[in-house]
Short mmCIF file of C-alpha atoms in Angstrom, two decimals:
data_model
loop_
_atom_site.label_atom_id
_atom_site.label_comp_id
_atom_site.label_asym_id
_atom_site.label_seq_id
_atom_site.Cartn_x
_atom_site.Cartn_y
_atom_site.Cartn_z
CA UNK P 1 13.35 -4.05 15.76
CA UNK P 2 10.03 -4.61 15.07
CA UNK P 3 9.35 -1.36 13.55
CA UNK P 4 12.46 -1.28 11.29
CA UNK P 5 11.42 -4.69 10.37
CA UNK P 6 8.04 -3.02 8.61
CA UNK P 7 10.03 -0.44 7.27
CA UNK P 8 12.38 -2.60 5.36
CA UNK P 9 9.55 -4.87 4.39
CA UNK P 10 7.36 -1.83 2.64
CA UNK P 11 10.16 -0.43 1.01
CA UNK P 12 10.56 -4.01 -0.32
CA UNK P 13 7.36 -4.29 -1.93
CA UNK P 14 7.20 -0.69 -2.75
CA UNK P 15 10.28 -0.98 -4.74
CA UNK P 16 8.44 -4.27 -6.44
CA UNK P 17 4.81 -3.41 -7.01
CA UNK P 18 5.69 0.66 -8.13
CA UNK P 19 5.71 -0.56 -11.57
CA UNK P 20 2.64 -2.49 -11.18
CA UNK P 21 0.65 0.60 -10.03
CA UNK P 22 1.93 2.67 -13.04
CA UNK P 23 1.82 0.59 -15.65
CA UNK P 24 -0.72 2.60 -18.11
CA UNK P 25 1.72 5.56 -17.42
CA UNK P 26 5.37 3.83 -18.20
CA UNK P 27 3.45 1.39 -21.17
CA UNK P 28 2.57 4.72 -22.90
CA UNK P 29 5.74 6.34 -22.36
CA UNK P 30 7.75 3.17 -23.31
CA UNK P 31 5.42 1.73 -25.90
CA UNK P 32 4.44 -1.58 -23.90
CA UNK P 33 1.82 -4.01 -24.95
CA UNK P 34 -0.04 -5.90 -22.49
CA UNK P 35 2.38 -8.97 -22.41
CA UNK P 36 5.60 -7.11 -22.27
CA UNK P 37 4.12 -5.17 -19.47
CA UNK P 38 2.81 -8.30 -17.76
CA UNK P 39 7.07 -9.83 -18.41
CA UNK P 40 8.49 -6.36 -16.84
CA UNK P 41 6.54 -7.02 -13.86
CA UNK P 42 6.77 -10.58 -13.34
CA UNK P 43 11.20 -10.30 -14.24
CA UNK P 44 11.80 -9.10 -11.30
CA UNK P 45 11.17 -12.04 -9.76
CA UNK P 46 13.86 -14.23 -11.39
CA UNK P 47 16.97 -12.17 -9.74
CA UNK P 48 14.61 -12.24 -6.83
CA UNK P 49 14.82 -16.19 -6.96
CA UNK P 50 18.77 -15.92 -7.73
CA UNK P 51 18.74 -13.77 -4.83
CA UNK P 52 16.78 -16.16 -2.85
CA UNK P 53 19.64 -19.17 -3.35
CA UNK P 54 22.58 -17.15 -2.72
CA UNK P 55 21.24 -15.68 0.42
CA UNK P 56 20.10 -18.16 1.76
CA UNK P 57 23.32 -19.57 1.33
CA UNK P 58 25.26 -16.98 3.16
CA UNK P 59 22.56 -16.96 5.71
CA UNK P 60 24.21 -19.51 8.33
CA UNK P 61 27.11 -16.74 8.17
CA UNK P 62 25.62 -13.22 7.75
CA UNK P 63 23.75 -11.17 10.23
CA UNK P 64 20.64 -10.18 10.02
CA UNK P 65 21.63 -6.37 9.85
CA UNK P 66 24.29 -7.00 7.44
CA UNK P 67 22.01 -8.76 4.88
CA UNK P 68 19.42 -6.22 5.04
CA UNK P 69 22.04 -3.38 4.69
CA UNK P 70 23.48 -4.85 1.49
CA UNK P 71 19.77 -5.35 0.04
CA UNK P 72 18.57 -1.88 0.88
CA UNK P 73 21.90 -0.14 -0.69
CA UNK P 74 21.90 -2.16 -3.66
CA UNK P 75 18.13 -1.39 -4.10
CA UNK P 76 17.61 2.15 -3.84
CA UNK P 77 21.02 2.25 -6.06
CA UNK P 78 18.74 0.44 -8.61
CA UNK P 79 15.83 2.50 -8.21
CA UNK P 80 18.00 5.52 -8.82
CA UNK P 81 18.85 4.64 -12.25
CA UNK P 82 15.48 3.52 -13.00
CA UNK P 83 14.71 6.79 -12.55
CA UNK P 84 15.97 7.41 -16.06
CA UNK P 85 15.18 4.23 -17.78
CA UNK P 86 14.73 4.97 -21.97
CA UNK P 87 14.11 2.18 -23.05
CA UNK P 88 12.38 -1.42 -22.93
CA UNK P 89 15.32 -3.50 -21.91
CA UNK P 90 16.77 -0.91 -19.98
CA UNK P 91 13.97 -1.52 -17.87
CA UNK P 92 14.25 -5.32 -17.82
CA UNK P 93 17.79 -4.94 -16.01
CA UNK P 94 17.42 -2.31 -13.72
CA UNK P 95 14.26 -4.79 -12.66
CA UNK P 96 15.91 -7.64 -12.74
CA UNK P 97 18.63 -5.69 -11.11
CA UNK P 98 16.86 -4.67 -8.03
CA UNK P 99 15.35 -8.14 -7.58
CA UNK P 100 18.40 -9.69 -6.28
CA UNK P 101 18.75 -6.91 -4.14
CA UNK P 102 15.18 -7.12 -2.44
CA UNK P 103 16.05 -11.03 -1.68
CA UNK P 104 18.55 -10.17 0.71
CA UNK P 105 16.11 -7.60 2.73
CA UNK P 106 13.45 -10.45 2.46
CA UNK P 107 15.89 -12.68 4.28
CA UNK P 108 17.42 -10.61 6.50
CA UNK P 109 14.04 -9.42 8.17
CA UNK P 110 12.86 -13.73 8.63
CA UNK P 111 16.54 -13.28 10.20
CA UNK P 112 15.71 -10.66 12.49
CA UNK P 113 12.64 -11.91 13.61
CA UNK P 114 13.68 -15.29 14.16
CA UNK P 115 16.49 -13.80 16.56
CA UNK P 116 13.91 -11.31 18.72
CA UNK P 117 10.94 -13.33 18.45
CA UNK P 118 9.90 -16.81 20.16
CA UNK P 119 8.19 -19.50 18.29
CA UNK P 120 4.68 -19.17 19.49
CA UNK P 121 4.62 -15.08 18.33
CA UNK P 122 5.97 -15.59 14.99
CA UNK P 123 2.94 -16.34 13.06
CA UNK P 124 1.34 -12.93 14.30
CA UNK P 125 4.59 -11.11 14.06
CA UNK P 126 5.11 -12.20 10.43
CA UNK P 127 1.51 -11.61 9.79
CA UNK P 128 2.54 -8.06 10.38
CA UNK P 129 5.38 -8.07 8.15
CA UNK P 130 3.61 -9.45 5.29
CA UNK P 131 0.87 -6.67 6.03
CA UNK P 132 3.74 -4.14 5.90
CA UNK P 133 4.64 -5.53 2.82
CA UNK P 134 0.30 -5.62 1.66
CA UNK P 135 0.18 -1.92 2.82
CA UNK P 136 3.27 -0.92 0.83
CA UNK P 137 1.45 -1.99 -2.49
CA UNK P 138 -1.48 -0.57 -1.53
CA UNK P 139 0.17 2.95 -0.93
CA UNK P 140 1.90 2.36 -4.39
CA UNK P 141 -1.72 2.39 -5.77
CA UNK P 142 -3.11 5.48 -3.30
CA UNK P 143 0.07 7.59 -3.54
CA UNK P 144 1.90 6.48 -6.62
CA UNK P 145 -0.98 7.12 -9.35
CA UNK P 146 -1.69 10.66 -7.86
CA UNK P 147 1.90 11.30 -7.61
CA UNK P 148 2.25 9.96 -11.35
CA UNK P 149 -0.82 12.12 -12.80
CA UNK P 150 1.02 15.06 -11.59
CA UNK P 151 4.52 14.65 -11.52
CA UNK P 152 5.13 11.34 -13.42
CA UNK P 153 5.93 8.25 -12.92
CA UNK P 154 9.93 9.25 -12.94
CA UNK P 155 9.33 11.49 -10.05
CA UNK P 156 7.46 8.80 -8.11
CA UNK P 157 10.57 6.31 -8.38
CA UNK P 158 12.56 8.48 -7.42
CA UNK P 159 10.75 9.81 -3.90
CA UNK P 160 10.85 5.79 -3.52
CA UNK P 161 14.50 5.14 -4.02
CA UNK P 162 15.25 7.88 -1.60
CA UNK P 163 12.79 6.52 0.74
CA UNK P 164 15.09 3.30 0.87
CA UNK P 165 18.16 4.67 1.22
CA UNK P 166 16.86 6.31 4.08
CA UNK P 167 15.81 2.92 5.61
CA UNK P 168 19.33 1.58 4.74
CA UNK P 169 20.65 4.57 7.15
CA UNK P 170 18.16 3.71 9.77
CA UNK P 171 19.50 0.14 9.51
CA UNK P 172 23.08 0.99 10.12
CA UNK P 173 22.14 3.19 13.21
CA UNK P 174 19.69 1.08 15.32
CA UNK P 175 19.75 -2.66 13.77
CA UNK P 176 20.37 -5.40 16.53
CA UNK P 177 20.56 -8.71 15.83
CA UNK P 178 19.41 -10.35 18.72
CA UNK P 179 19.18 -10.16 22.22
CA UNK P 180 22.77 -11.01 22.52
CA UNK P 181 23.50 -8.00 20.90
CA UNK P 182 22.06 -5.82 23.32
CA UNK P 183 24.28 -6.99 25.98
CA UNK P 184 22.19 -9.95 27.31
CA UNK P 185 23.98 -13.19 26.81
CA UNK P 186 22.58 -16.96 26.43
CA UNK P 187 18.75 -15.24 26.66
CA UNK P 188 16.65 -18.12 25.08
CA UNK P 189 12.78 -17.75 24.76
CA UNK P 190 12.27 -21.25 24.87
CA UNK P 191 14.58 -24.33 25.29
CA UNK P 192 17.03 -24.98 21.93
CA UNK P 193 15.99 -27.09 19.52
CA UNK P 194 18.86 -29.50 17.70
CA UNK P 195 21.60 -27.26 16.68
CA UNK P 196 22.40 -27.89 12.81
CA UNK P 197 25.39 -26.34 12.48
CA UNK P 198 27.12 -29.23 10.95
CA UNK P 199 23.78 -30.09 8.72
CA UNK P 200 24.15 -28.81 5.36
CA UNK P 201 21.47 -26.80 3.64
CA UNK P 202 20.53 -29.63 1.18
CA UNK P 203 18.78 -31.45 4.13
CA UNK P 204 16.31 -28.67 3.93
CA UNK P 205 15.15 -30.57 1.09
CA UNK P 206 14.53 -33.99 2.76
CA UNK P 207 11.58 -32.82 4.60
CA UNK P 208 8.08 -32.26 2.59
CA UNK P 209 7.27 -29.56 5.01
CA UNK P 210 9.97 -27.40 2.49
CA UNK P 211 7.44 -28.15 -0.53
CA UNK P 212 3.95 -27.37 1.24
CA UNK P 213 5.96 -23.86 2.46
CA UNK P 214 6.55 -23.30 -1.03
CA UNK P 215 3.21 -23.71 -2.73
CA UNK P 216 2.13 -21.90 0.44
CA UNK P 217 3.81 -18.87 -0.25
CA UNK P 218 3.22 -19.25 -4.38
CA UNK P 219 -0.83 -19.28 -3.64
CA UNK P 220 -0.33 -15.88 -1.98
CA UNK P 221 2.08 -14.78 -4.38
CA UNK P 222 -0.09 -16.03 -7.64
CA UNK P 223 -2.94 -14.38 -6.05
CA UNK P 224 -0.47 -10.92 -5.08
CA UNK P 225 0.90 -10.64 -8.78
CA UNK P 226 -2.24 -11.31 -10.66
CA UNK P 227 -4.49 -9.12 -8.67
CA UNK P 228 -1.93 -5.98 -8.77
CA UNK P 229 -1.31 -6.28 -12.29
CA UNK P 230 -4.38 -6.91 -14.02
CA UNK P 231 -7.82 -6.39 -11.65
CA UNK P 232 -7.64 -2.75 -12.55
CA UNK P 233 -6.81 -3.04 -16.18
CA UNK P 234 -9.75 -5.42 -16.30
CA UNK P 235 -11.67 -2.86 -14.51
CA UNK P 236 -10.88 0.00 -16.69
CA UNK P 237 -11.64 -2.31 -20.08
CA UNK P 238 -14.46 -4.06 -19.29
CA UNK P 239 -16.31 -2.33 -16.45
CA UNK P 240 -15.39 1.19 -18.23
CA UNK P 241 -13.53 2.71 -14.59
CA UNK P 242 -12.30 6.34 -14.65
CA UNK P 243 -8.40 6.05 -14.34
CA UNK P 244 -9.04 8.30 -12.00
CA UNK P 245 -10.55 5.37 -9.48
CA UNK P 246 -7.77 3.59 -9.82
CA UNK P 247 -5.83 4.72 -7.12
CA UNK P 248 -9.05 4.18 -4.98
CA UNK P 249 -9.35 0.39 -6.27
CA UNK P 250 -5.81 -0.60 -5.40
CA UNK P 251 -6.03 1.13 -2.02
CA UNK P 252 -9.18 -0.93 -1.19
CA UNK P 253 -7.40 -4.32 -2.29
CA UNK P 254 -4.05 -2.86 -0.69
CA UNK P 255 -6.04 -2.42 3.08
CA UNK P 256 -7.74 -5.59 2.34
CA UNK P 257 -4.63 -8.09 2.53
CA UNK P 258 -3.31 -5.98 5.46
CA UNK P 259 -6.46 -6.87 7.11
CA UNK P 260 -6.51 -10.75 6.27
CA UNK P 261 -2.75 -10.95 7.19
CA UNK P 262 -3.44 -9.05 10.31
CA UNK P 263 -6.13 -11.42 11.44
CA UNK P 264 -4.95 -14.45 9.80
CA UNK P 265 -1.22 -14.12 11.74
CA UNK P 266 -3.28 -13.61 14.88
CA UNK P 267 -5.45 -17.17 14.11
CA UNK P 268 -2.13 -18.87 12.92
CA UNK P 269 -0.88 -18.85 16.90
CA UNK P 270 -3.68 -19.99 17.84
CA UNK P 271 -4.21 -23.30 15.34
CA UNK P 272 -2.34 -25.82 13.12
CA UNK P 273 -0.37 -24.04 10.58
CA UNK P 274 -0.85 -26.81 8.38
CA UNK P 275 -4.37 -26.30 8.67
CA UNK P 276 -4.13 -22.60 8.35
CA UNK P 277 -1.98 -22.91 4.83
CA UNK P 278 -4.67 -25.15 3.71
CA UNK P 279 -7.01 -22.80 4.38
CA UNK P 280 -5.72 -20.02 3.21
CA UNK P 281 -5.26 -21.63 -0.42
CA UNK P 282 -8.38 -22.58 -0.60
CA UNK P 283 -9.12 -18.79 -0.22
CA UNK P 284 -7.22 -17.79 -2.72
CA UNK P 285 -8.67 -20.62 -5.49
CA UNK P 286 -12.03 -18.73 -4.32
CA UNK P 287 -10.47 -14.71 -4.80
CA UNK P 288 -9.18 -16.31 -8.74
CA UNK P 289 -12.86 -17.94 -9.50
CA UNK P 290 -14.46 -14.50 -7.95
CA UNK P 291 -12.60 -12.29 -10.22
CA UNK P 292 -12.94 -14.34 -13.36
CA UNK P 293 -16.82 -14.34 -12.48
CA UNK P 294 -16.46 -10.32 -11.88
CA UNK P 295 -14.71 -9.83 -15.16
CA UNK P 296 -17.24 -11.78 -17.65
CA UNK P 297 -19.63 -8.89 -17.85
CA UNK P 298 -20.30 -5.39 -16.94
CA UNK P 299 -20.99 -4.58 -13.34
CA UNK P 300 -21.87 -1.98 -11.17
CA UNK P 301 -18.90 0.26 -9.17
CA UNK P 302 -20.25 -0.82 -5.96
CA UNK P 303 -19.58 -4.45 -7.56
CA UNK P 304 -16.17 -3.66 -8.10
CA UNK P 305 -15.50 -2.52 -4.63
CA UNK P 306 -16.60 -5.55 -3.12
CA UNK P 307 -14.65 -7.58 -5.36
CA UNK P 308 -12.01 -5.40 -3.55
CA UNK P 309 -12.50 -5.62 -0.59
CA UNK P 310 -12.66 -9.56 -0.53
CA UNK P 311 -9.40 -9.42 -2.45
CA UNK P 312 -7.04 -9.84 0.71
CA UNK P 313 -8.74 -13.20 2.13
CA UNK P 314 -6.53 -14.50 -0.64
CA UNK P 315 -3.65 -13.83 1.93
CA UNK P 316 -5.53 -14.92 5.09
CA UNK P 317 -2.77 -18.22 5.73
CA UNK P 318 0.45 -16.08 5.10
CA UNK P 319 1.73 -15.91 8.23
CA UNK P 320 1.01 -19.52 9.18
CA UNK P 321 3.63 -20.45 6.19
CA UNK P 322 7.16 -18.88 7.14
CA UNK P 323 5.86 -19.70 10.96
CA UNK P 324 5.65 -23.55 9.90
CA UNK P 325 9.07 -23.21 8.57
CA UNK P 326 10.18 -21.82 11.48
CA UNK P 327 8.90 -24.32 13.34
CA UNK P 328 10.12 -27.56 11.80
CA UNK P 329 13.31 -26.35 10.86
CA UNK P 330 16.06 -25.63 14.00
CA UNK P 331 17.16 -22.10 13.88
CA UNK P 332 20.42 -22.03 12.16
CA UNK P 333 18.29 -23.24 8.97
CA UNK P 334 15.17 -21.72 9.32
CA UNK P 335 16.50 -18.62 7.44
CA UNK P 336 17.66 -20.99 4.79
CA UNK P 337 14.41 -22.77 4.65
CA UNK P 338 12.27 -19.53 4.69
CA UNK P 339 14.72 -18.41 1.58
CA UNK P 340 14.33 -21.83 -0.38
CA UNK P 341 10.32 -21.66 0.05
CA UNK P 342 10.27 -18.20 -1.22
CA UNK P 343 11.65 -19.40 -4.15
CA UNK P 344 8.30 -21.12 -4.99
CA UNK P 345 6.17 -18.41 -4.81
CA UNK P 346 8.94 -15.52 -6.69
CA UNK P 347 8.07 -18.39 -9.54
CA UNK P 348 5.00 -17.96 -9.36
CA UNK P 349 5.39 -14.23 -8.97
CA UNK P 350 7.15 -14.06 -12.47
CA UNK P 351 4.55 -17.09 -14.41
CA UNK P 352 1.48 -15.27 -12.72
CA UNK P 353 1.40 -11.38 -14.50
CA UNK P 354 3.21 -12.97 -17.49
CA UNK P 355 1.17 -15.71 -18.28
CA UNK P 356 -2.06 -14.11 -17.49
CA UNK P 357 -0.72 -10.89 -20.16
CA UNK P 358 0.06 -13.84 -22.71
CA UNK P 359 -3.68 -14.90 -22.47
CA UNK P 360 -5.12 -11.48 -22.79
CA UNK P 361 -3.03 -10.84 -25.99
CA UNK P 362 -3.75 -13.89 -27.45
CA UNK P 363 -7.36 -14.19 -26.46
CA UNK P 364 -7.80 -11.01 -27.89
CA UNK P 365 -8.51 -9.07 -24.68
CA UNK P 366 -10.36 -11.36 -22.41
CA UNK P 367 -9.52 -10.99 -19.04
CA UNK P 368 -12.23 -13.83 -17.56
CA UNK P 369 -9.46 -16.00 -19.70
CA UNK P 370 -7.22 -14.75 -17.64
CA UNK P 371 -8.27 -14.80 -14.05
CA UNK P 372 -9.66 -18.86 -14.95
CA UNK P 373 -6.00 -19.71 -15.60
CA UNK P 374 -5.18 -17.49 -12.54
CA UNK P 375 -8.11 -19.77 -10.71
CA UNK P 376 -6.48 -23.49 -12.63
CA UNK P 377 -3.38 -22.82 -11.30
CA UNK P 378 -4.35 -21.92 -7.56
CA UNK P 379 -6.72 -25.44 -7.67
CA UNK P 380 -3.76 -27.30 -8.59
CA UNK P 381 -1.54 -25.84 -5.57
CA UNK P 382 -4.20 -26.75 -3.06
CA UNK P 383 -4.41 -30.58 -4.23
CA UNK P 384 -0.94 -30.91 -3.60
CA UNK P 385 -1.18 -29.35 -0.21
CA UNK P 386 -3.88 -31.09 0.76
CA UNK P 387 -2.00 -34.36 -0.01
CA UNK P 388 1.23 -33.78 1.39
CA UNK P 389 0.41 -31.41 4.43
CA UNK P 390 -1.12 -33.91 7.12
CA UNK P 391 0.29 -33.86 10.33
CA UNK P 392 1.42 -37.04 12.34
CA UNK P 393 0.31 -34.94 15.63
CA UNK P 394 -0.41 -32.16 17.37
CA UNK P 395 1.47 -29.03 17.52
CA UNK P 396 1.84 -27.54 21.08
CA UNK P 397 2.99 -23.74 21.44
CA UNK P 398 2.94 -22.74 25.06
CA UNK P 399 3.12 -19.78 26.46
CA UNK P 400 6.35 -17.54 26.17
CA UNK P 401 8.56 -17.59 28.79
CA UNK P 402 11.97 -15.57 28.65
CA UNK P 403 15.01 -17.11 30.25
CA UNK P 404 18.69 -15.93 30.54
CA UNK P 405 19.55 -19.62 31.08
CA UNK P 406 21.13 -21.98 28.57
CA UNK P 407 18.10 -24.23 28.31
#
C-alpha cells in the first residue's frame, strides 16, 4: 500500500510541476511572458482548492481506492489533451482541469495511510509521501528538460499522462483500503479515539489546530512553487547558467526536499509536531532570505549549487503537519481536516509563482524583488504560528502495538 501510495503521489506532482520544469520551452512555443507563465503555473491550484472542498466532503463516504481511482483517470485524461494544447487559454483549462483531479489522489492517499498506518508512524510515513511527491519534481527537472531538448515538451506530457493511467490500473488491481479489507476484522493499532460520525465537517473549523495545519502546509508550498518556478530562471538571467544545467539545478533542489522530508518525518515521531511546524517555517523564511541574497549579484556555479542543495530544509516540518492533523482530529475527519488544510497552502501555491512573475515584470526583471516578497510572506506565516501553535501539554506516542480487539 505503501508503495502504490508513492506512486500515486509522484504522478501527482509530476502531473503539477511538468510545466514548471518546461517553461522556457512551452513560453516560446506559446508566446508567454514571465507573468502569464508564473499564472499558468500557479492556476492549477484553484481547481486544486475546489477539488480540495468537494473531496473532502465526500471523504466520510468514499474509499480510499475509489477517490484515488477517480483522480488518477480524470488526470491522465487531462494530460492527454494537454498534449495538444494551441493556445494560451487552452492551457489555462486543461490546468485548471487536471487540478481538481489531482485533489482527489491527494486525499485519497492521507485516506490510505490513515487506514494502514498507526498514529505514532504517520509523521515518517507521510514524510515519505511528501518526498515521493519532492522526487517527482525533481525528476520533472532531470528527465523532463532532456526529454524536452530532444523530443519536446509535447512528447514529455505525454510519456507522463501514460505514466498515470498506468498507476490508475495498478490502483484498481491491488488497492486495499484497510486492514479490514484484507480479511482481518476490528484490527485497531491503537485504542479508538471519539467516533465523529454524527459531527459535521464544519467543526473542523472550531479548533485552531485546522489554521496552524494550514499555514503549515502554505510555508512548504510558498517555498515549493517559488523555488520550481523561478530559482532557475533567476539563475539563467542573472548568474548567466547554460540551459543546459538546468536539468542538473532542479535535480539538486528536487533530491534536496526528498532528503529534508525524509529526515524531518523521521524527527517528527520523535518530537512535538507543533514544535516541528514551527521549525520548519522558520526554515523556509531562511531558504526565501537565502535566495533573494543569492540572486542580488553574480555568483559563482559552485554558489548556485549550494543554494541548491539547502533548498529542501525549506520542507524539513512537512510531515509533522498532516501528522498533527491526524492527531487532533478522530479518524472519520482527519481526511476532511487534512483536505481543508491543504487548501491553505494550494493558495499559496497559486499567489506564490504568480505574484512573484507580477514583481519581475513590473520591477523590470529583478528577481531579488521577487524572492524578498517570497521571504515577507513566509515571515508573516511563522508569526501567526508561533502565536497560535502552543500546546497545553505534552504529546505522548507510544509504541505501536497491533490488536485484533475492539479497543
Amino acid at each position: 500500500m505503501l508503495t502504490l501510495a508513492l506512486l500515486c503521489e509522484m504522478f501527482l506532482a509530476a502531473d503539477w510541476y511538468a510545466f514548471a520544469a518546461v517553461i522556457p520551452f512551452i513560453s516560446e512555443t506559446l508566446q508567454l511572458d514571465p507573468a502569464q507563465a508564473g499564472l499558468a503555473q500557479g492556476i492549477f491550484a484553484l481547481t486544486y482548492g475546489l477539488g480540495m472542498i468537494v473531496w473532502s466532503q465526500v471523504s466520510k463516504r468514499m474509499t480510499a481506492r475509489g477517490m484515488l481511482l477517480v483522480g488518477l483517470a480524470g488526470t491522465g485524461l487531462g494530460m492527454i489533451a494537454q498534449v495538444y494544447v494551441q493556445s494560451y487559454g487552452q492551457l489555462l483549462a486543461l490546468r485548471l482541469f487536471v487540478g481538481f483531479f489531482d485533489a482527489a489522489i491527494f486525499l485519497g492517499n492521507m485516506k490510505l495511510i490513515i487506514g494502514w498506518f498507526p498514529q505514532a508512524r504517520r509523521g515518517s510515513v507521510i514524510g515519505l509521501i511528501l518526498a515521493a511527491y519532492s522526487l517527482a519534481i525533481t525528476l520533472d527537472f532531470a528527465v523532463g528538460i532532456p526529454l524536452t531538448i530532444a523530443f519536446g515538451w509535447r512528447t514529455f506530457f505525454g510519456i507522463l499522462a501514460a505514466g498515470t493511467l498506468i498507476v490508475a490500473v495498478c490502483v484498481v488491481l491491488f488497492t486495499r483500503n484497510g486492514p479490514a479489507h484484507i480479511g482481518i476484522s476490528g484490527f485497531l493499532w491503537e485504542p479508538e479515539k471519539d467516533r465523529a460520525s454524527n459531527v459535521s465537517l464544519a467543526s473542523i473549523f472550531k479548533s485552531r489546530w485546522i489554521i496552524v495545519g494550514g499555514l503549515g502546509i502554505s510555508a512548504c508550498t510558498m517555498a515549493i512553487a517559488g523555488t520550481a518556478t523561478w530559482v532557475i530562471p533567476a539563475y539563467i538571467t542573472i548568474h548567466a547558467m547554460p540551459v543546459e544545467d538546468a536539468a542538473l539545478i532542479g535535480t539538486l533542489m528536487g533530491l534536496s526536499q526528498v532528503f529534508f522530508l525524509v529526515i524531518g518525518g523521521y524527527v517528527s515521531d520523535r518530537m512535538g509536531k507543533a514544535a516541528m511546524i514551527k521549525f520548519g517555517t522558520v526554515l523556509a523564511l531562511l531558504v526565501a532570505v537565502m535566495f533573494t541574497i543569492g540572486t542580488m549579484s553574480a555568483l559563482p556555479f559552485v554558489w548556485l549549487v549550494v543554494m541548491a542543495l539547502l533548498s529542501g530544509i525549506a520542507l524539513f516540518g512537512g510531515g509533522a503537519i498532516f501528522a498533527l492533523l491526524s492527531e487532533k482530529y478522530p479518524d472519520e475527519l482527519a481526511t476532511a481536516a487534512v483536505g481543508y488544510a491543504e487548501i491553505f497552502g494550494i493558495l499559496s501555491t497559486f499567489i506564490s509563482p504568480w505574484m512573484m512573475g507580477v514583481v519581475i515584470k513590473v520591477s523590470g526583471g529583478s528577481f531579488a524583488g521577487a524572492f524578498l516578497a517570497f521571504a515577507i510572506a513566509e515571515a508573516v506565516m511563522l508569526a501567526i504560528i508561533v502565536a497560535l501553535a502552543r500546546e497545553t501539554g505534552r504529546v505522548h506516542n507510544g509504541q505501536v502495538v497491533g490488536s485484533t480487539s475492539r479497543g
